[in-house]
PDB file of C-alpha atoms in Angstrom:
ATOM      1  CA  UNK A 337      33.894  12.638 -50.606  1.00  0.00           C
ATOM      2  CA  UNK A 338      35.149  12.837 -47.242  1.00  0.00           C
ATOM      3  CA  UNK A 339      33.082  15.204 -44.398  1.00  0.00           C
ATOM      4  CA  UNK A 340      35.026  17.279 -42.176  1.00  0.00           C
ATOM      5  CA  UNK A 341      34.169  15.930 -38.859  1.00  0.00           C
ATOM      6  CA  UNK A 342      35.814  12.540 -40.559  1.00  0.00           C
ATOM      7  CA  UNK A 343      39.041  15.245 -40.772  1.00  0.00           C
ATOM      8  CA  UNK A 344      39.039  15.867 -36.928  1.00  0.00           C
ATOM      9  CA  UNK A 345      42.434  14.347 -36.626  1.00  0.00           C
ATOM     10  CA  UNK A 346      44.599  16.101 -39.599  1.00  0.00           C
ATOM     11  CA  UNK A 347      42.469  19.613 -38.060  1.00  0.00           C
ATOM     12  CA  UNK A 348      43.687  19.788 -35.285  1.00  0.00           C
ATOM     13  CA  UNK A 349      46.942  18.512 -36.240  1.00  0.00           C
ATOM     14  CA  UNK A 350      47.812  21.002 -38.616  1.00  0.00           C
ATOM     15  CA  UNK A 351      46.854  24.098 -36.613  1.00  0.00           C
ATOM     16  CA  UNK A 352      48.940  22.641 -34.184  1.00  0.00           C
ATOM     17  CA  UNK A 353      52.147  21.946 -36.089  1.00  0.00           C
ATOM     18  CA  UNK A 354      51.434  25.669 -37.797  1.00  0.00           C
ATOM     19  CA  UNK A 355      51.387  27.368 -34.272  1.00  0.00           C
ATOM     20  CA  UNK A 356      54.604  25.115 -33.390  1.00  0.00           C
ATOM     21  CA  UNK A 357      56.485  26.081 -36.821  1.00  0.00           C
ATOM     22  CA  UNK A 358      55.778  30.146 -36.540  1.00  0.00           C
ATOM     23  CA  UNK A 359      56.608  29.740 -32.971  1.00  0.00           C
ATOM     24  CA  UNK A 360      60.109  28.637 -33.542  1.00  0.00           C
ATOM     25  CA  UNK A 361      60.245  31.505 -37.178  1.00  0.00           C
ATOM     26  CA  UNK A 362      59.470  33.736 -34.978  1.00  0.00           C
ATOM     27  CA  UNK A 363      61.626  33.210 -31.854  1.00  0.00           C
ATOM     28  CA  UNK A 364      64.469  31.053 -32.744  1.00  0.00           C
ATOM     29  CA  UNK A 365      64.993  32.307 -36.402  1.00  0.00           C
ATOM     30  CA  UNK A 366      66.892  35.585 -36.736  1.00  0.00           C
ATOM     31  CA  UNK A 367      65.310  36.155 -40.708  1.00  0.00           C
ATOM     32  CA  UNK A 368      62.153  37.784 -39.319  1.00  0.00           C
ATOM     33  CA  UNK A 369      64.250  40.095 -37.024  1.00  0.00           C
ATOM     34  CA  UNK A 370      64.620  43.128 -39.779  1.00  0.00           C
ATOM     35  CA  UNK A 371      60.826  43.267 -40.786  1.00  0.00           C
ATOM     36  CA  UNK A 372      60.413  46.418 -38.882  1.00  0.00           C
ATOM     37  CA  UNK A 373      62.067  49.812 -38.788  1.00  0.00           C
ATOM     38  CA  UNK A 374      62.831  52.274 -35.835  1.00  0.00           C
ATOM     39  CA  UNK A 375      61.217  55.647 -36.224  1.00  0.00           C
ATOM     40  CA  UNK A 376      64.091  57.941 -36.377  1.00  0.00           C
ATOM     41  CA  UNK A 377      63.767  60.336 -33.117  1.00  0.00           C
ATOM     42  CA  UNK A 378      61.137  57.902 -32.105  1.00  0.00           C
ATOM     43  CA  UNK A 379      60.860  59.658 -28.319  1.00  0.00           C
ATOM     44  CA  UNK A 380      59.584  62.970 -29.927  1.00  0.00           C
ATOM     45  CA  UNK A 381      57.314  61.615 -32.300  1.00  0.00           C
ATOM     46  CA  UNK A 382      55.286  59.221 -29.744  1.00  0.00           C
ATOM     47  CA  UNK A 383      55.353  62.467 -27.765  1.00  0.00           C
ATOM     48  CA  UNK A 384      53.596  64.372 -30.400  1.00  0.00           C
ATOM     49  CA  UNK A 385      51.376  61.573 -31.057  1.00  0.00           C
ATOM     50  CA  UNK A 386      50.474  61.542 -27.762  1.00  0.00           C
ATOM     51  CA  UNK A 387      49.986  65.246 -27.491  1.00  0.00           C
ATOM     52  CA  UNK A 388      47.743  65.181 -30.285  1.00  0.00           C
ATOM     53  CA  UNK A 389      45.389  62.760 -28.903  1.00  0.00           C
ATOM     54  CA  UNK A 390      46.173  59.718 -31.184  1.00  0.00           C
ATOM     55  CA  UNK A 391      43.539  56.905 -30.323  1.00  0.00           C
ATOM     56  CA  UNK A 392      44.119  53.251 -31.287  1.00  0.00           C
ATOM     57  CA  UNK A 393      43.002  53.146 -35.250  1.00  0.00           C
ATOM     58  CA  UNK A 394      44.064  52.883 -38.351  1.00  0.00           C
ATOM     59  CA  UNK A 395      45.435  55.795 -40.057  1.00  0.00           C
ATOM     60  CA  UNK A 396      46.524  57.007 -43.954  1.00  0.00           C
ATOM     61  CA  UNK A 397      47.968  60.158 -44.353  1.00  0.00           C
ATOM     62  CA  UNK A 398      47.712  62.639 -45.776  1.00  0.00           C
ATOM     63  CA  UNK A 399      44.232  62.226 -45.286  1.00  0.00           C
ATOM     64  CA  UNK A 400      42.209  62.834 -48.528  1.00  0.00           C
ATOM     65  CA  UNK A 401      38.900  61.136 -50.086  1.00  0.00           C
ATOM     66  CA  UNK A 402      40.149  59.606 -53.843  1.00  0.00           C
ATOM     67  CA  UNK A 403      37.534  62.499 -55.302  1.00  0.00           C
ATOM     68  CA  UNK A 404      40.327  64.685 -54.603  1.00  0.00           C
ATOM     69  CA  UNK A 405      43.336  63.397 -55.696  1.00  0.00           C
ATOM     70  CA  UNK A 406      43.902  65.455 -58.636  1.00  0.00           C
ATOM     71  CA  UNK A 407      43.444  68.719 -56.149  1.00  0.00           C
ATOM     72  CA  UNK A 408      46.283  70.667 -56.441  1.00  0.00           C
ATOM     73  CA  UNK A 409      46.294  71.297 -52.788  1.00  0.00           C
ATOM     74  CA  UNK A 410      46.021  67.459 -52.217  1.00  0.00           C
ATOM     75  CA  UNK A 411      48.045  66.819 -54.522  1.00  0.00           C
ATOM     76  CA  UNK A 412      50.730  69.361 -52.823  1.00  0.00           C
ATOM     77  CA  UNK A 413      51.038  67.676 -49.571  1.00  0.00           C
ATOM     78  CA  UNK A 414      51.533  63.873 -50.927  1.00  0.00           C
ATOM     79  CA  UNK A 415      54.209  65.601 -53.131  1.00  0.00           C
ATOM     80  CA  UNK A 416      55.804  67.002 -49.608  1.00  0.00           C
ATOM     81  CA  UNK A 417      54.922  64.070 -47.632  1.00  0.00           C
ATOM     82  CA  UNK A 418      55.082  62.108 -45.611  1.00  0.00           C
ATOM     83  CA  UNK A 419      52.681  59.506 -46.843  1.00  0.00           C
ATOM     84  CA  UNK A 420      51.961  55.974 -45.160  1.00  0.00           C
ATOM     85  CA  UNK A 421      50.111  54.146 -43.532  1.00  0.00           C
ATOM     86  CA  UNK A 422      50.252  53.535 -39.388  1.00  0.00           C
ATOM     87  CA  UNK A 423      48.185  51.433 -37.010  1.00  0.00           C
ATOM     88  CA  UNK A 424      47.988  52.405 -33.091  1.00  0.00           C
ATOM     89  CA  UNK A 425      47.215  49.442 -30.994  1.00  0.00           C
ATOM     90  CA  UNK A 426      45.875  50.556 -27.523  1.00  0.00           C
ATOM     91  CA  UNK A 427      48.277  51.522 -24.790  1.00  0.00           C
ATOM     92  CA  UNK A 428      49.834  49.033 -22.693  1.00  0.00           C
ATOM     93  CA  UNK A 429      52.418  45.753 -23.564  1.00  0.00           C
ATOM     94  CA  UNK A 430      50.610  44.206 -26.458  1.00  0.00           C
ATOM     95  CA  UNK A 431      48.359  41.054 -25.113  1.00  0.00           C
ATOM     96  CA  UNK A 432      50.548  38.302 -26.357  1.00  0.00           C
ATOM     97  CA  UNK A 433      48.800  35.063 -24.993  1.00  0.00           C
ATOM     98  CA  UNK A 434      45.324  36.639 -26.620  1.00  0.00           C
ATOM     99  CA  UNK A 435      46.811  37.177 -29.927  1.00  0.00           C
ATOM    100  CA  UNK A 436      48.407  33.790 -29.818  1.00  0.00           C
ATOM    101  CA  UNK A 437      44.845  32.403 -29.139  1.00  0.00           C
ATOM    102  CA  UNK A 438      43.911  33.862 -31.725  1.00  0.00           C
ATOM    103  CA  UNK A 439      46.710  32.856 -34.302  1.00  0.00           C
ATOM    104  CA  UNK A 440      46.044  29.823 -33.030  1.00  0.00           C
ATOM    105  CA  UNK A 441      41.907  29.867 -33.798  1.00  0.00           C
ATOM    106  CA  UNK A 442      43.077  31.014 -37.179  1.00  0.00           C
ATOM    107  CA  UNK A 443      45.066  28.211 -38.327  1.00  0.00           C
ATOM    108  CA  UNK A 444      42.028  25.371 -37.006  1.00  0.00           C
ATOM    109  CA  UNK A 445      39.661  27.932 -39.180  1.00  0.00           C
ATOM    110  CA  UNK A 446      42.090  27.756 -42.181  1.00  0.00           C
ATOM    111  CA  UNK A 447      42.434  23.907 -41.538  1.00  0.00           C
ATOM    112  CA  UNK A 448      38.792  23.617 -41.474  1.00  0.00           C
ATOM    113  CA  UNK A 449      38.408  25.196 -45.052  1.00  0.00           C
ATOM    114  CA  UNK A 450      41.338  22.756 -46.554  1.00  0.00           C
ATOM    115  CA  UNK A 451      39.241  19.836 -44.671  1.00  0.00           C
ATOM    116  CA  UNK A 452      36.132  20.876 -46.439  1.00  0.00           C
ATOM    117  CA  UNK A 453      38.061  21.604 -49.919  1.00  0.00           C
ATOM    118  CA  UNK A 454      40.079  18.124 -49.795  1.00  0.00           C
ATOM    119  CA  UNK A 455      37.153  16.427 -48.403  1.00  0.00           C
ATOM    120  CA  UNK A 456      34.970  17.648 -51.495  1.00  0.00           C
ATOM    121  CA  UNK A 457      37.986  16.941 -54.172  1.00  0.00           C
ATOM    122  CA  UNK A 458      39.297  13.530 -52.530  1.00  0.00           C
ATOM    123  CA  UNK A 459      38.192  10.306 -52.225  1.00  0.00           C
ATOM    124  CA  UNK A 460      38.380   8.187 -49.034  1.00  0.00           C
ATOM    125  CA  UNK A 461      41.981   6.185 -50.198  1.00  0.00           C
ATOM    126  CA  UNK A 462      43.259   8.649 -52.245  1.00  0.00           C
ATOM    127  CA  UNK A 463      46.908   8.947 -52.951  1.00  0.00           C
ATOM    128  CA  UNK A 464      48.979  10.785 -50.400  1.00  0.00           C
ATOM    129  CA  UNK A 465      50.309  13.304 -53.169  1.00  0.00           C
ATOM    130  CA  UNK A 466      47.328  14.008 -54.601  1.00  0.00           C
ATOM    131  CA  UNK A 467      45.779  14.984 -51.160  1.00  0.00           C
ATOM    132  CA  UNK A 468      48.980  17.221 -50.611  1.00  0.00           C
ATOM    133  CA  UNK A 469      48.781  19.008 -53.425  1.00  0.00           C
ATOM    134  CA  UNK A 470      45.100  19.952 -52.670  1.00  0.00           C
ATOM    135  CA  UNK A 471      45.416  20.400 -49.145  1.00  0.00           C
ATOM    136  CA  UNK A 472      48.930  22.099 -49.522  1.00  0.00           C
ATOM    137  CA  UNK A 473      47.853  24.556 -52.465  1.00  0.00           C
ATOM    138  CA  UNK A 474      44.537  25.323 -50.169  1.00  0.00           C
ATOM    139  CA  UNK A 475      46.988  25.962 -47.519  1.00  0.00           C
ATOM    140  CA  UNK A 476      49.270  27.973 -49.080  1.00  0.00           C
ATOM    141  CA  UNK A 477      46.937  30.412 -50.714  1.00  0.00           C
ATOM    142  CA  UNK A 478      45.105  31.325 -47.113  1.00  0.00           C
ATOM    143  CA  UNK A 479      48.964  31.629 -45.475  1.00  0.00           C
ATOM    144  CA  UNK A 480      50.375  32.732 -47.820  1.00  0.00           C
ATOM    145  CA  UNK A 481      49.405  34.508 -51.099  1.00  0.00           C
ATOM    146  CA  UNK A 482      47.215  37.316 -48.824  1.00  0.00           C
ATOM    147  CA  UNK A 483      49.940  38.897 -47.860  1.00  0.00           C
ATOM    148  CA  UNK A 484      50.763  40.269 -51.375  1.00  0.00           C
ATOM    149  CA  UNK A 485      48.312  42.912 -51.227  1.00  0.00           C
ATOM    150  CA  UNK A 486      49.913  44.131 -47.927  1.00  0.00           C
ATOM    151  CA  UNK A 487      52.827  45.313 -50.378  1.00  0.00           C
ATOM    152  CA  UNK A 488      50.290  46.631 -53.501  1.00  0.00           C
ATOM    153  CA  UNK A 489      47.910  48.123 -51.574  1.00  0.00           C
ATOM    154  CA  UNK A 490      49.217  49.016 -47.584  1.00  0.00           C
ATOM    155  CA  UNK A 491      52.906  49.910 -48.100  1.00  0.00           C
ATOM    156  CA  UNK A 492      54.324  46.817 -46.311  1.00  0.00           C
ATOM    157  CA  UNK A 493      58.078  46.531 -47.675  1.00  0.00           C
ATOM    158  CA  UNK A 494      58.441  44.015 -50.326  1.00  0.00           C
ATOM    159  CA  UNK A 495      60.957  42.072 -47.916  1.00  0.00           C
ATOM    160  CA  UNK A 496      58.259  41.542 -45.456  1.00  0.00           C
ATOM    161  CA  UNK A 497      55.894  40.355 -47.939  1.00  0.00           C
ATOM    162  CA  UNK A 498      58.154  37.958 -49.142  1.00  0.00           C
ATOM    163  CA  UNK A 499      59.003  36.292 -45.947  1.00  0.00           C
ATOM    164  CA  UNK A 500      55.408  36.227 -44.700  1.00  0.00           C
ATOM    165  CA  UNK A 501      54.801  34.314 -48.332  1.00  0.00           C
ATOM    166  CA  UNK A 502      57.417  32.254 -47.825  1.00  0.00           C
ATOM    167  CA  UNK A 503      56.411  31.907 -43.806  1.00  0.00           C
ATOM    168  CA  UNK A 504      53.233  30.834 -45.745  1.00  0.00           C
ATOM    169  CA  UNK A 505      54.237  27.644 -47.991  1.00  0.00           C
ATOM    170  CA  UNK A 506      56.125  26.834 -44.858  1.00  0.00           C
ATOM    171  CA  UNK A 507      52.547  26.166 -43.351  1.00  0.00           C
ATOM    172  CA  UNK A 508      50.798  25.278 -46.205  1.00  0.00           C
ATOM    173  CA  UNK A 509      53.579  21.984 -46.747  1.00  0.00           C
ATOM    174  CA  UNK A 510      52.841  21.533 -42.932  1.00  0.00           C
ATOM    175  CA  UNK A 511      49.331  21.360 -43.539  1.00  0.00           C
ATOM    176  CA  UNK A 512      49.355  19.325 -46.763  1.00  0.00           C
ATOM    177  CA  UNK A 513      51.613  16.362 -44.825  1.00  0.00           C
ATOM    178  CA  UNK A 514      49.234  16.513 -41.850  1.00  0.00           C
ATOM    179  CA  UNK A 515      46.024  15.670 -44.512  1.00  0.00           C
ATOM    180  CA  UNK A 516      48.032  13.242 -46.107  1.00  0.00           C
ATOM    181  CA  UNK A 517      49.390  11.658 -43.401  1.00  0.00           C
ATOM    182  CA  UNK A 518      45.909  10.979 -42.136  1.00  0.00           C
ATOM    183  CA  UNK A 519      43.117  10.607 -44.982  1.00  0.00           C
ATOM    184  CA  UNK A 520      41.124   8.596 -43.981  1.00  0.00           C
ATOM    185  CA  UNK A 521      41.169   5.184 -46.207  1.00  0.00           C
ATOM    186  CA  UNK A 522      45.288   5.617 -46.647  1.00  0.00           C
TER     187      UNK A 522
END
């Protein structure tokens, strides 16, 4: 058993080759560049938005509790639509460096949890592939495999889903050479 303080080095390391790696996918790589549509007449419907007094939230529409789903009425305006899902972030250009703090916090949080899987599934010395394939499938499943119920559940285009899962063993091979590179005992 290894303790996570022992897995200071491959922490930090990993969150910080994760931050580097979506940095350049999302900047210097044109494949992430068609994961969002334009709203068609976009000028009038922000206007009406605004108009109607749209706060920052999360919204589904039509709006209806699942007790009424068979309601004809209900049932009526999903058939007319539109239906979807939209989230409005507050006014203002979005707050990049916070959001990159906290993409950053995220990946030393998810590189915490492979430190304390690894650490409780491999032994000081243990062979660098078996360590990757622990740390790497730990990885993978908080990067990656999450983002399928965007797609079941929220609407999110299949395309997108399947970039952000394979955005997602990107960072979970990242993470796995990082542990392996540096368990302790190797």
């Amino acid at each position: 058993m290894v303790s996570i303080p022992e897995l200071w080095l491959p922490i930090v390391l990993s969150a910080v080759i994760v931050f580097v790696a979506s940095s350049i996918i999302h900047m210097a790589l044109k494949y992430r560049r068609s994961d969002f549509d334009a709203l068609p007449d976009e000028e009038r419907i922000l206007a009406t938005m605004r108009e109607a007094g749209v706060d920052p939230g999360y919204y589904f529409f039509p709006d209806a509790e699942m007790s009424e789903m068979s309601d004809p009425d209900v049932v009526a305006r999903f058939d007319r639509g539109p239906v979807g899902i939209v989230t409005v972030m507050p006014d203002g250009t979005p707050p990049i460096g916070k959001r990159l703090l906290q993409w950053f916090v995220f990946a030393i949080v998810v590189s915490i949890f492979v430190a304390y899987l690894t650490g409780r599934t491999m032994a000081p010395g243990a062979e660098y592939f078996a360590v990757f394939r622990v740390a790497g499938t730990t990885a993978f499943l908080a990067y990656g495999l999450g983002h399928l119920m965007d797609s079941i559940w929220g609407g999110i285009p299949w395309r997108v889903t399947a970039k952000n899962v394979f955005d997602g063993l990107i960072y979970g091979l990242l993470v796995a050479g990082s542990f392996a590179g540096f368990w302790p005992g190797s």
